[in-house]
CSV table of C-alpha atoms and ligand atoms in Angstrom, one decimal:
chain,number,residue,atom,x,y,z
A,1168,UNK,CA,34.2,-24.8,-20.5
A,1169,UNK,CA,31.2,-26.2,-22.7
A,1170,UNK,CA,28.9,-26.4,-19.9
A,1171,UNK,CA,29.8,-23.4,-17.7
A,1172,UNK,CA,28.5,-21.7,-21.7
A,1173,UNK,CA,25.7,-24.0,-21.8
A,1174,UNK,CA,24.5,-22.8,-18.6
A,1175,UNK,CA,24.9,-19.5,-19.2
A,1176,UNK,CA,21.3,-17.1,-19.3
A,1177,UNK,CA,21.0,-13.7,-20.5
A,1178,UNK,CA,19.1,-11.2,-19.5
A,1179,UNK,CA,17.7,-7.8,-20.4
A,1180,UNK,CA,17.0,-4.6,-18.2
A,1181,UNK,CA,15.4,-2.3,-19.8
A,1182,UNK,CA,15.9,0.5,-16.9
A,1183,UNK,CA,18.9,0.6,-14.0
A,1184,UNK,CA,16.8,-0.9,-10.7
A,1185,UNK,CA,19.0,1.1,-8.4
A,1186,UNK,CA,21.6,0.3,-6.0
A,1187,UNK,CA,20.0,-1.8,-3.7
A,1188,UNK,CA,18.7,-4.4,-6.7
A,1189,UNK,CA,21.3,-4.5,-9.3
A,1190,UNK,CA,23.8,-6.1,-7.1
A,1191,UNK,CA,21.2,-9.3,-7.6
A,1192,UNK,CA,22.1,-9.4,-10.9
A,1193,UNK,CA,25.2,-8.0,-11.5
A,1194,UNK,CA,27.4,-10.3,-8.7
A,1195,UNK,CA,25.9,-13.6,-10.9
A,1196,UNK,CA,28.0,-12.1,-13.9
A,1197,UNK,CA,31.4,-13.9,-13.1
A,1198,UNK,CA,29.0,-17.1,-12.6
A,1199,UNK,CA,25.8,-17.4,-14.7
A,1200,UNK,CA,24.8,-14.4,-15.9
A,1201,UNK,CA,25.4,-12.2,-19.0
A,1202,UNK,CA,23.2,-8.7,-17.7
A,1203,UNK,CA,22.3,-6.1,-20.4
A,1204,UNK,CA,20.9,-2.7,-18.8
A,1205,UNK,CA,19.8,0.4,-21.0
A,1206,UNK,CA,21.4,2.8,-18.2
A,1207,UNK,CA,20.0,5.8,-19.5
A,1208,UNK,CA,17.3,7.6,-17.3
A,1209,UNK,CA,15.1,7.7,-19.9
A,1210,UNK,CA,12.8,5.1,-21.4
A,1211,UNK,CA,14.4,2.1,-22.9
A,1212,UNK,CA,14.4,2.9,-26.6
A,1213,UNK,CA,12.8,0.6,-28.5
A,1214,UNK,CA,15.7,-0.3,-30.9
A,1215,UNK,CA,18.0,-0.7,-28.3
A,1216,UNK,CA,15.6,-2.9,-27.1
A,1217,UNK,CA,15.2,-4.7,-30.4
A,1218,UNK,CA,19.1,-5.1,-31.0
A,1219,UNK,CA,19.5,-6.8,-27.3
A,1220,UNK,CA,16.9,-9.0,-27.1
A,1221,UNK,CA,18.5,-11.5,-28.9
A,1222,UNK,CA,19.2,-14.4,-27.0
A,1223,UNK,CA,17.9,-13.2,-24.0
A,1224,UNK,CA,16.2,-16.0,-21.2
A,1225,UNK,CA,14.7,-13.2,-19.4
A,1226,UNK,CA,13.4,-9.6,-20.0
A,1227,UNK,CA,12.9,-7.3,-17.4
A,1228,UNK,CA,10.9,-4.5,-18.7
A,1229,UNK,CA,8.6,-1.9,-17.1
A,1230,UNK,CA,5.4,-0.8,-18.2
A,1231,UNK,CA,6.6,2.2,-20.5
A,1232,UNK,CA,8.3,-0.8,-22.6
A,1233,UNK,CA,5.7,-2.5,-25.1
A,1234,UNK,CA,6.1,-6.6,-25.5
A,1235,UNK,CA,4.4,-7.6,-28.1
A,1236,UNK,CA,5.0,-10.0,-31.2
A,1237,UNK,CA,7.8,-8.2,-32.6
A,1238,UNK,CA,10.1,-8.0,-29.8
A,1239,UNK,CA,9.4,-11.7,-28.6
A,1240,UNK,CA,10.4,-12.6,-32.0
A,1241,UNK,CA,13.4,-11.1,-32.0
A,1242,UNK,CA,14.6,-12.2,-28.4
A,1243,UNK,CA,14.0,-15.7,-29.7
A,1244,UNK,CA,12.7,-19.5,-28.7
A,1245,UNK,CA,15.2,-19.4,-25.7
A,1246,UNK,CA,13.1,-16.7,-24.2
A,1247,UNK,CA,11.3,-17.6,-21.3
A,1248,UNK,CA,9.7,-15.0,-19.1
A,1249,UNK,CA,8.8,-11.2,-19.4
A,1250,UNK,CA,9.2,-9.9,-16.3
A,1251,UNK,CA,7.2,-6.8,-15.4
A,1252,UNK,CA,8.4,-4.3,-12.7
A,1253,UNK,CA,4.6,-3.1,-12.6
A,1254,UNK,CA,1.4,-5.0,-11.2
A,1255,UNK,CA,-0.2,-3.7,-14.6
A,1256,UNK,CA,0.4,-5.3,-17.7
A,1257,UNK,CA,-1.8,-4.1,-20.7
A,1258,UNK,CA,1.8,-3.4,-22.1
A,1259,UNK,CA,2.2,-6.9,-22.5
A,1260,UNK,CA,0.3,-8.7,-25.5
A,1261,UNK,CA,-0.8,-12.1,-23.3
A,1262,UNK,CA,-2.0,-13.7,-26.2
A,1263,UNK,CA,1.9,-14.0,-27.9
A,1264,UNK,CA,2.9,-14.4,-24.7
A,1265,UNK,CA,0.7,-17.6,-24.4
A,1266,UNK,CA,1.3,-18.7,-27.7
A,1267,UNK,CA,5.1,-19.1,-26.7
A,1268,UNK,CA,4.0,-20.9,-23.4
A,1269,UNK,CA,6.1,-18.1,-21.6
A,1270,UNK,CA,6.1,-17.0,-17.7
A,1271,UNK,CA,4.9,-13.4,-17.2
A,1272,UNK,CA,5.9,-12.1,-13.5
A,1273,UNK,CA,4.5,-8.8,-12.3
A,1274,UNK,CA,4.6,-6.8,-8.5
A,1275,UNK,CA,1.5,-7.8,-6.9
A,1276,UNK,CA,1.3,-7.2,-2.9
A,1277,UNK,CA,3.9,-5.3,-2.3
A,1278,UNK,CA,2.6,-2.0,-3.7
A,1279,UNK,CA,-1.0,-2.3,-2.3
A,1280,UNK,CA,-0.3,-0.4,0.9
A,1281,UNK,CA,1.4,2.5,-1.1
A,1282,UNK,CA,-1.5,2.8,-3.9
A,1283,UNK,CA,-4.3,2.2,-1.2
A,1284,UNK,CA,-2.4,5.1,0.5
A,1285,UNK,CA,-2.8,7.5,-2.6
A,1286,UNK,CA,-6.0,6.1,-3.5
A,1287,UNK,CA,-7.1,8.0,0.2
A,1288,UNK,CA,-4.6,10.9,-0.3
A,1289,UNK,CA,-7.0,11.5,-3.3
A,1290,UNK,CA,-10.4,11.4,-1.4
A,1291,UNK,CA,-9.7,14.0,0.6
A,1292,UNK,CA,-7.7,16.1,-1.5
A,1293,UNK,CA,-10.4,16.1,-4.1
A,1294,UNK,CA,-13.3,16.3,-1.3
A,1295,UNK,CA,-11.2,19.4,0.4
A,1296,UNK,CA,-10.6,21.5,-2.7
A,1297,UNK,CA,-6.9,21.2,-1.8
A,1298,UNK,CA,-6.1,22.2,-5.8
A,1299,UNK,CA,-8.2,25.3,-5.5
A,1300,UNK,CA,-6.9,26.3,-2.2
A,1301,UNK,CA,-3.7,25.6,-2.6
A,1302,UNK,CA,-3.3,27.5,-5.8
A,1303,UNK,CA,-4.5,30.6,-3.7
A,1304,UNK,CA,-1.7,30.3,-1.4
A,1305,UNK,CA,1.1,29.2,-4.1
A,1306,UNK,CA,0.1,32.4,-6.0
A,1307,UNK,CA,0.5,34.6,-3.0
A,1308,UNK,CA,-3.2,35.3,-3.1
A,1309,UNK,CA,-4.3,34.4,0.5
A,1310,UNK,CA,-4.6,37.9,1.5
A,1311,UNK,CA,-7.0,38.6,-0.3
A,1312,UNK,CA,-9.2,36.7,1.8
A,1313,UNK,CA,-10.2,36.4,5.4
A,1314,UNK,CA,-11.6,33.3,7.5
A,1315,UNK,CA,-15.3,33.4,7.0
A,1316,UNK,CA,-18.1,30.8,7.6
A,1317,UNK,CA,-17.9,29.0,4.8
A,1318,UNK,CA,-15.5,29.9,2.6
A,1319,UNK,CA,-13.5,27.0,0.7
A,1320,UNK,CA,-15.8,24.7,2.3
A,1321,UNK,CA,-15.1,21.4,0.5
A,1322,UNK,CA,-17.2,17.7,1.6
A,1323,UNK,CA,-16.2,15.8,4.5
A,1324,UNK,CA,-14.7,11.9,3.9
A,1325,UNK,CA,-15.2,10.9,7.3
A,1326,UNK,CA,-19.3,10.5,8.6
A,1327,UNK,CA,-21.3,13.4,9.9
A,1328,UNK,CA,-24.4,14.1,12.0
A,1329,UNK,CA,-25.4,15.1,8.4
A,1330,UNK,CA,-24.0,12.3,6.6
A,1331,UNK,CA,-23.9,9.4,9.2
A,1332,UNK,CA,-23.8,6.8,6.9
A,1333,UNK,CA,-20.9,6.7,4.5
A,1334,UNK,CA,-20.7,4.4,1.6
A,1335,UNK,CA,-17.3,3.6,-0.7
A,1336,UNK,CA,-17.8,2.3,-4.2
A,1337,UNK,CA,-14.9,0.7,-6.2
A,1338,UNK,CA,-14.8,-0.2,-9.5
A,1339,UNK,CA,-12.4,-3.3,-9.5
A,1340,UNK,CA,-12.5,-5.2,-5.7
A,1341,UNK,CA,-8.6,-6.5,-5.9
A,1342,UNK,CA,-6.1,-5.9,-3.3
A,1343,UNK,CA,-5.9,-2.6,-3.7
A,1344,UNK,CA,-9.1,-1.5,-3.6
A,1345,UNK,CA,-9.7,-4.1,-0.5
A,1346,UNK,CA,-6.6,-2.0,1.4
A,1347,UNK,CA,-8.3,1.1,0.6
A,1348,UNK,CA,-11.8,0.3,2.2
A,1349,UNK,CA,-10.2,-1.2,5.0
A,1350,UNK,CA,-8.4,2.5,5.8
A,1351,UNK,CA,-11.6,3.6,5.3
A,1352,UNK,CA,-13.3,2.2,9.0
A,1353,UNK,CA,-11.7,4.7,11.4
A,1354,UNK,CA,-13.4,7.3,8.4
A,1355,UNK,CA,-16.9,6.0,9.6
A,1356,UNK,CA,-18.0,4.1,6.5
A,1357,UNK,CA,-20.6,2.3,7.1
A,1358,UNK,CA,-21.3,0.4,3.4
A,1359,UNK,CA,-19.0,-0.8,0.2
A,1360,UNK,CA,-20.6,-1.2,-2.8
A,1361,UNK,CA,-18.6,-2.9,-5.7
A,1362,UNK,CA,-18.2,-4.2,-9.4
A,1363,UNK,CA,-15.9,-7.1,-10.5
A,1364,UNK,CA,-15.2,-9.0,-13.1
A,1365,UNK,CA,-16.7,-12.3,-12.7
A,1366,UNK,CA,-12.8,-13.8,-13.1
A,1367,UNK,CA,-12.2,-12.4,-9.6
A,1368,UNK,CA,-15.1,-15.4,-8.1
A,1369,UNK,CA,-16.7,-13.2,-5.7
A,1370,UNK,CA,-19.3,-14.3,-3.4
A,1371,UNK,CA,-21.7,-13.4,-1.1
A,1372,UNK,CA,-20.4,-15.5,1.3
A,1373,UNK,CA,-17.1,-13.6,1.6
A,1374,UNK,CA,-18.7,-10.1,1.0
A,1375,UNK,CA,-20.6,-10.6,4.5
A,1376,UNK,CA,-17.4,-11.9,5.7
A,1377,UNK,CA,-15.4,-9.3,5.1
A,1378,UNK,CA,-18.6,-6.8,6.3
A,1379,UNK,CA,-18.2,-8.5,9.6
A,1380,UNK,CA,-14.5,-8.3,9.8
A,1381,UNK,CA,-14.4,-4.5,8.8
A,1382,UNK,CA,-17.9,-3.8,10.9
A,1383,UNK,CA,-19.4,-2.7,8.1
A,1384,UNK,CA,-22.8,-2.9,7.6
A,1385,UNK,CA,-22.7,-4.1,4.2
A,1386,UNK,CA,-20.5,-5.0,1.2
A,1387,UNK,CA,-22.4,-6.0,-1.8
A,1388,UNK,CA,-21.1,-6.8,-5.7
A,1389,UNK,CA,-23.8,-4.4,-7.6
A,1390,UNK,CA,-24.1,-2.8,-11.5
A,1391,UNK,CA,-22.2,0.1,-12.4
A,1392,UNK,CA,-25.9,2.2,-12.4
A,1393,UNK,CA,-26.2,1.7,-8.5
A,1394,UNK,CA,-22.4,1.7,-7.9
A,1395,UNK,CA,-22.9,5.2,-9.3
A,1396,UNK,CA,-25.7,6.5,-7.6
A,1397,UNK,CA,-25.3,5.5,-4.0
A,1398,UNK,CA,-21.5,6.2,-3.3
A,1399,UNK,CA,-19.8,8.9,-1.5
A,1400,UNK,CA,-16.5,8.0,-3.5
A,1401,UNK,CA,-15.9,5.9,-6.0
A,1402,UNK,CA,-12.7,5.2,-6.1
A,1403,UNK,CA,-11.4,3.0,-9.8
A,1404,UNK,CA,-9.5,0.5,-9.4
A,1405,UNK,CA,-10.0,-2.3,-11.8
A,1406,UNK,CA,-6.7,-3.5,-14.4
A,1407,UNK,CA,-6.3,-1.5,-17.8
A,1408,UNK,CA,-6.9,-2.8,-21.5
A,1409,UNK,CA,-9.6,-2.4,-23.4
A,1410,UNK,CA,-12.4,-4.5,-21.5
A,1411,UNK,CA,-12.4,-1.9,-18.9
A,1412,UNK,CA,-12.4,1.1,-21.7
A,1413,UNK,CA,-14.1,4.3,-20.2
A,1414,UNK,CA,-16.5,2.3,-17.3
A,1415,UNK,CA,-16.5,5.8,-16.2
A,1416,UNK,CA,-17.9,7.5,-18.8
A,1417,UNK,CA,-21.0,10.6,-19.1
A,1418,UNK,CA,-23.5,7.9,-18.0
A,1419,UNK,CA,-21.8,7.1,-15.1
A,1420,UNK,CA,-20.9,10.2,-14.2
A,1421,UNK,CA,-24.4,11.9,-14.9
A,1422,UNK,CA,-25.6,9.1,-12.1
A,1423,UNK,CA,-23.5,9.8,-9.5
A,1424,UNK,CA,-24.0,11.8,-6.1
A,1425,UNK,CA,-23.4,16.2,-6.6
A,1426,UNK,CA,-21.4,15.4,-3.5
A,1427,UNK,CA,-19.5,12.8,-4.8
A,1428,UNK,CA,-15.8,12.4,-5.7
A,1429,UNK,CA,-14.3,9.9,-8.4
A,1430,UNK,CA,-10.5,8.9,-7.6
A,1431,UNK,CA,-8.7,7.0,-10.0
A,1432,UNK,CA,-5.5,5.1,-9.2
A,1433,UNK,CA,-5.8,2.5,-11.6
A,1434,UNK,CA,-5.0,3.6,-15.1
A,1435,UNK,CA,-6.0,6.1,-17.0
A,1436,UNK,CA,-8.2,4.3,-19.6
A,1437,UNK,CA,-10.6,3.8,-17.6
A,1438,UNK,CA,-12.2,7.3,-17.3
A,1439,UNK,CA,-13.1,8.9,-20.4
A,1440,UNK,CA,-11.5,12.5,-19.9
A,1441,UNK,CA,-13.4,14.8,-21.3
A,1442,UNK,CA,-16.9,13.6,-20.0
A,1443,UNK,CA,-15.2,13.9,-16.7
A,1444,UNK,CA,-14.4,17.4,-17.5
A,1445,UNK,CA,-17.7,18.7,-18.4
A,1446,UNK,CA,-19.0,16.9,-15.4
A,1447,UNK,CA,-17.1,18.7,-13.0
A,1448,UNK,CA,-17.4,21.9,-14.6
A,1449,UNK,CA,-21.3,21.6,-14.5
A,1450,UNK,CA,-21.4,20.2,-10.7
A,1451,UNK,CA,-22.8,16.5,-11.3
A,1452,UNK,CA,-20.0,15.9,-9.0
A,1453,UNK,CA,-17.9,17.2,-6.6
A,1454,UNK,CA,-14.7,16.9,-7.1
A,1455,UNK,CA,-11.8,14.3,-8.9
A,1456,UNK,CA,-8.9,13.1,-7.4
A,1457,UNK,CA,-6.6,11.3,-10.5
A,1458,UNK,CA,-3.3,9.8,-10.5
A,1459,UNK,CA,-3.4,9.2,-13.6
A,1460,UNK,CA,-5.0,9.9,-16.8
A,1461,UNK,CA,-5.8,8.7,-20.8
A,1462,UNK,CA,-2.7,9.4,-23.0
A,1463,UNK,CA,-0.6,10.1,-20.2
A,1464,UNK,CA,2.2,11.8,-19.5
A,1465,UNK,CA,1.3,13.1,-22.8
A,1466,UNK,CA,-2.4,14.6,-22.0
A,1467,UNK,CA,-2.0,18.1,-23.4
A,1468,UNK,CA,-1.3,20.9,-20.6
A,1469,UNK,CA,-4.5,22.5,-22.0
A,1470,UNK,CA,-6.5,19.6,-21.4
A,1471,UNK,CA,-9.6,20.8,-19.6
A,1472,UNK,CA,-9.2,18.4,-17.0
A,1473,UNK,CA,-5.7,19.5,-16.0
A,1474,UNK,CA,-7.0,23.2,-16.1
A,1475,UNK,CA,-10.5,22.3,-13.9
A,1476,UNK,CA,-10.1,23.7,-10.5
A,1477,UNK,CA,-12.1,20.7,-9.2
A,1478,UNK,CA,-9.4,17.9,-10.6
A,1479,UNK,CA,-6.7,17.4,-8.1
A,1480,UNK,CA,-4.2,15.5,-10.8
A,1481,UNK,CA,-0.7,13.7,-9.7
A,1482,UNK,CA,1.8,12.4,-11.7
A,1483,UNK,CA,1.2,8.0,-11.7
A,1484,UNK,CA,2.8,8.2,-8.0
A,1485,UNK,CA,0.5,5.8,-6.8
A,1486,UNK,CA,3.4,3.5,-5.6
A,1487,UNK,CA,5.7,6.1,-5.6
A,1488,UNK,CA,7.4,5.3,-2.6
A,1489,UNK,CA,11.0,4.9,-2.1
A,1490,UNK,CA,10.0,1.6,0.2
A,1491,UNK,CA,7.9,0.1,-2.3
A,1492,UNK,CA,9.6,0.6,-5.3
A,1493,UNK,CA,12.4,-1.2,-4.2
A,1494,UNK,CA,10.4,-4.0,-3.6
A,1495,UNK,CA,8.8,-3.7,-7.0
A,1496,UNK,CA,12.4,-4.0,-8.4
A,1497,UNK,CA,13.0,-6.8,-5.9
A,1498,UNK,CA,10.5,-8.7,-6.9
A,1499,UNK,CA,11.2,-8.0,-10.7
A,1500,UNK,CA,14.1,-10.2,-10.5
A,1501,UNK,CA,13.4,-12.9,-8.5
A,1502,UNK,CA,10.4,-13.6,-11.0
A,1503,UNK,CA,13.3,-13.4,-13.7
A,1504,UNK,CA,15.9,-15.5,-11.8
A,1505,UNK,CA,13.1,-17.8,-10.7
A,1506,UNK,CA,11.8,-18.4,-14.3
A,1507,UNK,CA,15.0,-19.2,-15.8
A,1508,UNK,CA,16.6,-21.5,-13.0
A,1509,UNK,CA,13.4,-23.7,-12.8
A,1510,UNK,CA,12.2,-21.9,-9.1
A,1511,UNK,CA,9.0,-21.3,-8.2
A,1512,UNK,CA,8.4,-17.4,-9.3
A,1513,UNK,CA,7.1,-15.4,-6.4
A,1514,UNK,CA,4.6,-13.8,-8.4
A,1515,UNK,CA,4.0,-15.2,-11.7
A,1516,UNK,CA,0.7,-14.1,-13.5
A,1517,UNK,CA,-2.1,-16.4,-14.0
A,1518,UNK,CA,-2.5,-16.8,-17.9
B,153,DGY,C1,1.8,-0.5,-11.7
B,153,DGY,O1,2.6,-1.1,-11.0
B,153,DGY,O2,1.2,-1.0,-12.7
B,153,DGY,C2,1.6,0.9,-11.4
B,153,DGY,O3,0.9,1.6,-12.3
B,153,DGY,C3,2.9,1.6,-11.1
B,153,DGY,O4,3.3,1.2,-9.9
């Protein structure tokens, strides 16, 4: 009948979320639901994209999948949210988003634990040569050397009588980054410094706060210039675009600590590449632990990064798990279902 039509919504997939989240969709078919899925294991292509938009309530994209003017134009006015399956979202022009007084839901929470996870993994991987060393044994080189005093030495995460104070810097002081100092107690840090954007309403008031809750001796919001200087790791861990553009660039690097190690599981963007390159290659700093990297998955094999014993590089599997991704997907589609059926959205961005 006219109104089963009338309430009818459409929406598009742009990747197959898996057995345990299509069923979500799919079993509203026979009632509400008309779902388009690019089921290709491959990135949506855009035209497909293009041609099915159309029409659509809902678009559930991921952050390979640009949504900008042109592809908000051609779903149409009936369009109501973009749904990311990402907690990023510099793939998404906000601006036209806002202009169409759209929803935008995205994967907070449930990926913190995994990324804060990698964002450790990282530390001590870059701090323990694990590249270098484990390239020895993959090539069938071990042999060629014996245990001795100090060979493959690499710097020590946790505190040490030589290093009994331990300080964490982050560049970005979300979620994330909050998870990843607090797995950073039983390591024996004893200070987090921090930078923020002023959106994020830190205060002092919570900083000492949270430094009495994690027995820390302090947590203080600082410049970049200190940030640099004082911290053991600085891990980066601040959103994408082009405010945060290369923060970690030669001068920041030239600043920091010969001892020091720079992890990145944020996006790549914010680390300009070949400054970190030459530094590790001249010893400002110790070592680099990157999950992922400007222009990736593109960045040339020969990049000297990818080719610097010091850069331990993984492939953007900071939420990588099998546990969280699921929820990613999960929550994915509720923001989509939410949005188009008048429901609070579990995580909708704040535009
Ligand atoms: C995100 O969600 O934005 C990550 O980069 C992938 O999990």
């Amino acid at each position: 009948t006219n109104s089963v039509q009338a309430s009818r919504h459409k929406i598009v997939v742009t990747r197959d979320l898996g057995p345990d989240i299509m069923p979500l969709l799919l079993k509203r078919e026979q009632q509400d639901l008309d779902v388009i899925v690019w089921d290709k294991d491959a990135n949506c292509d855009r035209q497909w994209l293009l041609q099915n938009a159309p029409g659509a309530s809902a678009l559930i994209v991921l952050l390979t999948d640009k949504v900008d003017a042109e592809l908000l134009d051609a779903a149409g006015p009936q369009l109501r949210v973009v749904s990311t399956m990402s907690i990023g979202y510099e793939h998404i022009d906000l601006k036209e988003v806002a202009k169409r007084k759209l929803k935008v839901g995205y994967t907070p929470d449930v990926l913190t634990d995994a990324v804060a996870d990698t964002s450790i993994m990282l530390a001590l991987m870059a701090g323990r040569n694990a590249r270098e060393t484990m390239t020895i044994v993959n090539e069938g080189r071990w042999p060629n050397y014996s245990w001795s005093p100090f060979l493959f030495c690499g710097r020590q995460l946790s505190a040490s009588l030589s290093s009994p104070t331990r300080t964490a810097g982050f560049i970005g002081f979300g979620r994330i980054a909050q998870a990843t100092l607090a797995r950073l107690i039983p390591f024996g840090f004893t200070h987090c410094l921090y930078t923020s954007s002023p959106r994020s309403k830190p205060t002092p008031e919570r900083d000492t706060q949270l430094a009495s809750s994690l027995r820390l001796q302090s947590v203080s919001r600082v410049d970049l210039d200190r940030l640099a200087a004082e911290s053991d790791v600085v891990f980066v861990l601040a959103p994408g675009g082009e405010e945060t553009k290369n923060l970690v660039n030669e001068e920041f690097l030239r600043k920091m600590k010969k001892t020091a190690v720079l992890v990145n599981t944020s996006r790549g963007t914010l680390v300009d590449s070949d400054a970190l390159a030459k530094a590790l290659r001249e010893g400002w700093i110790w070592g680099a632990g990157l999950d992922v990297v400007a222009g990736e998955p593109k960045i040339a094999a020969d990049h000297p990064l990818v080719k610097e014993p010091k850069c331990v590089i993984v492939p953007h599997i900071g939420s990588a798990t099998y546990e969280t991704r699921v929820e990613m997907a999960r929550l994915a589609v509720n923001n989509a279902l939410a949005a188009i059926f008048d429901e609070r959205m579990p995580a909708a961005l704040d535009l």
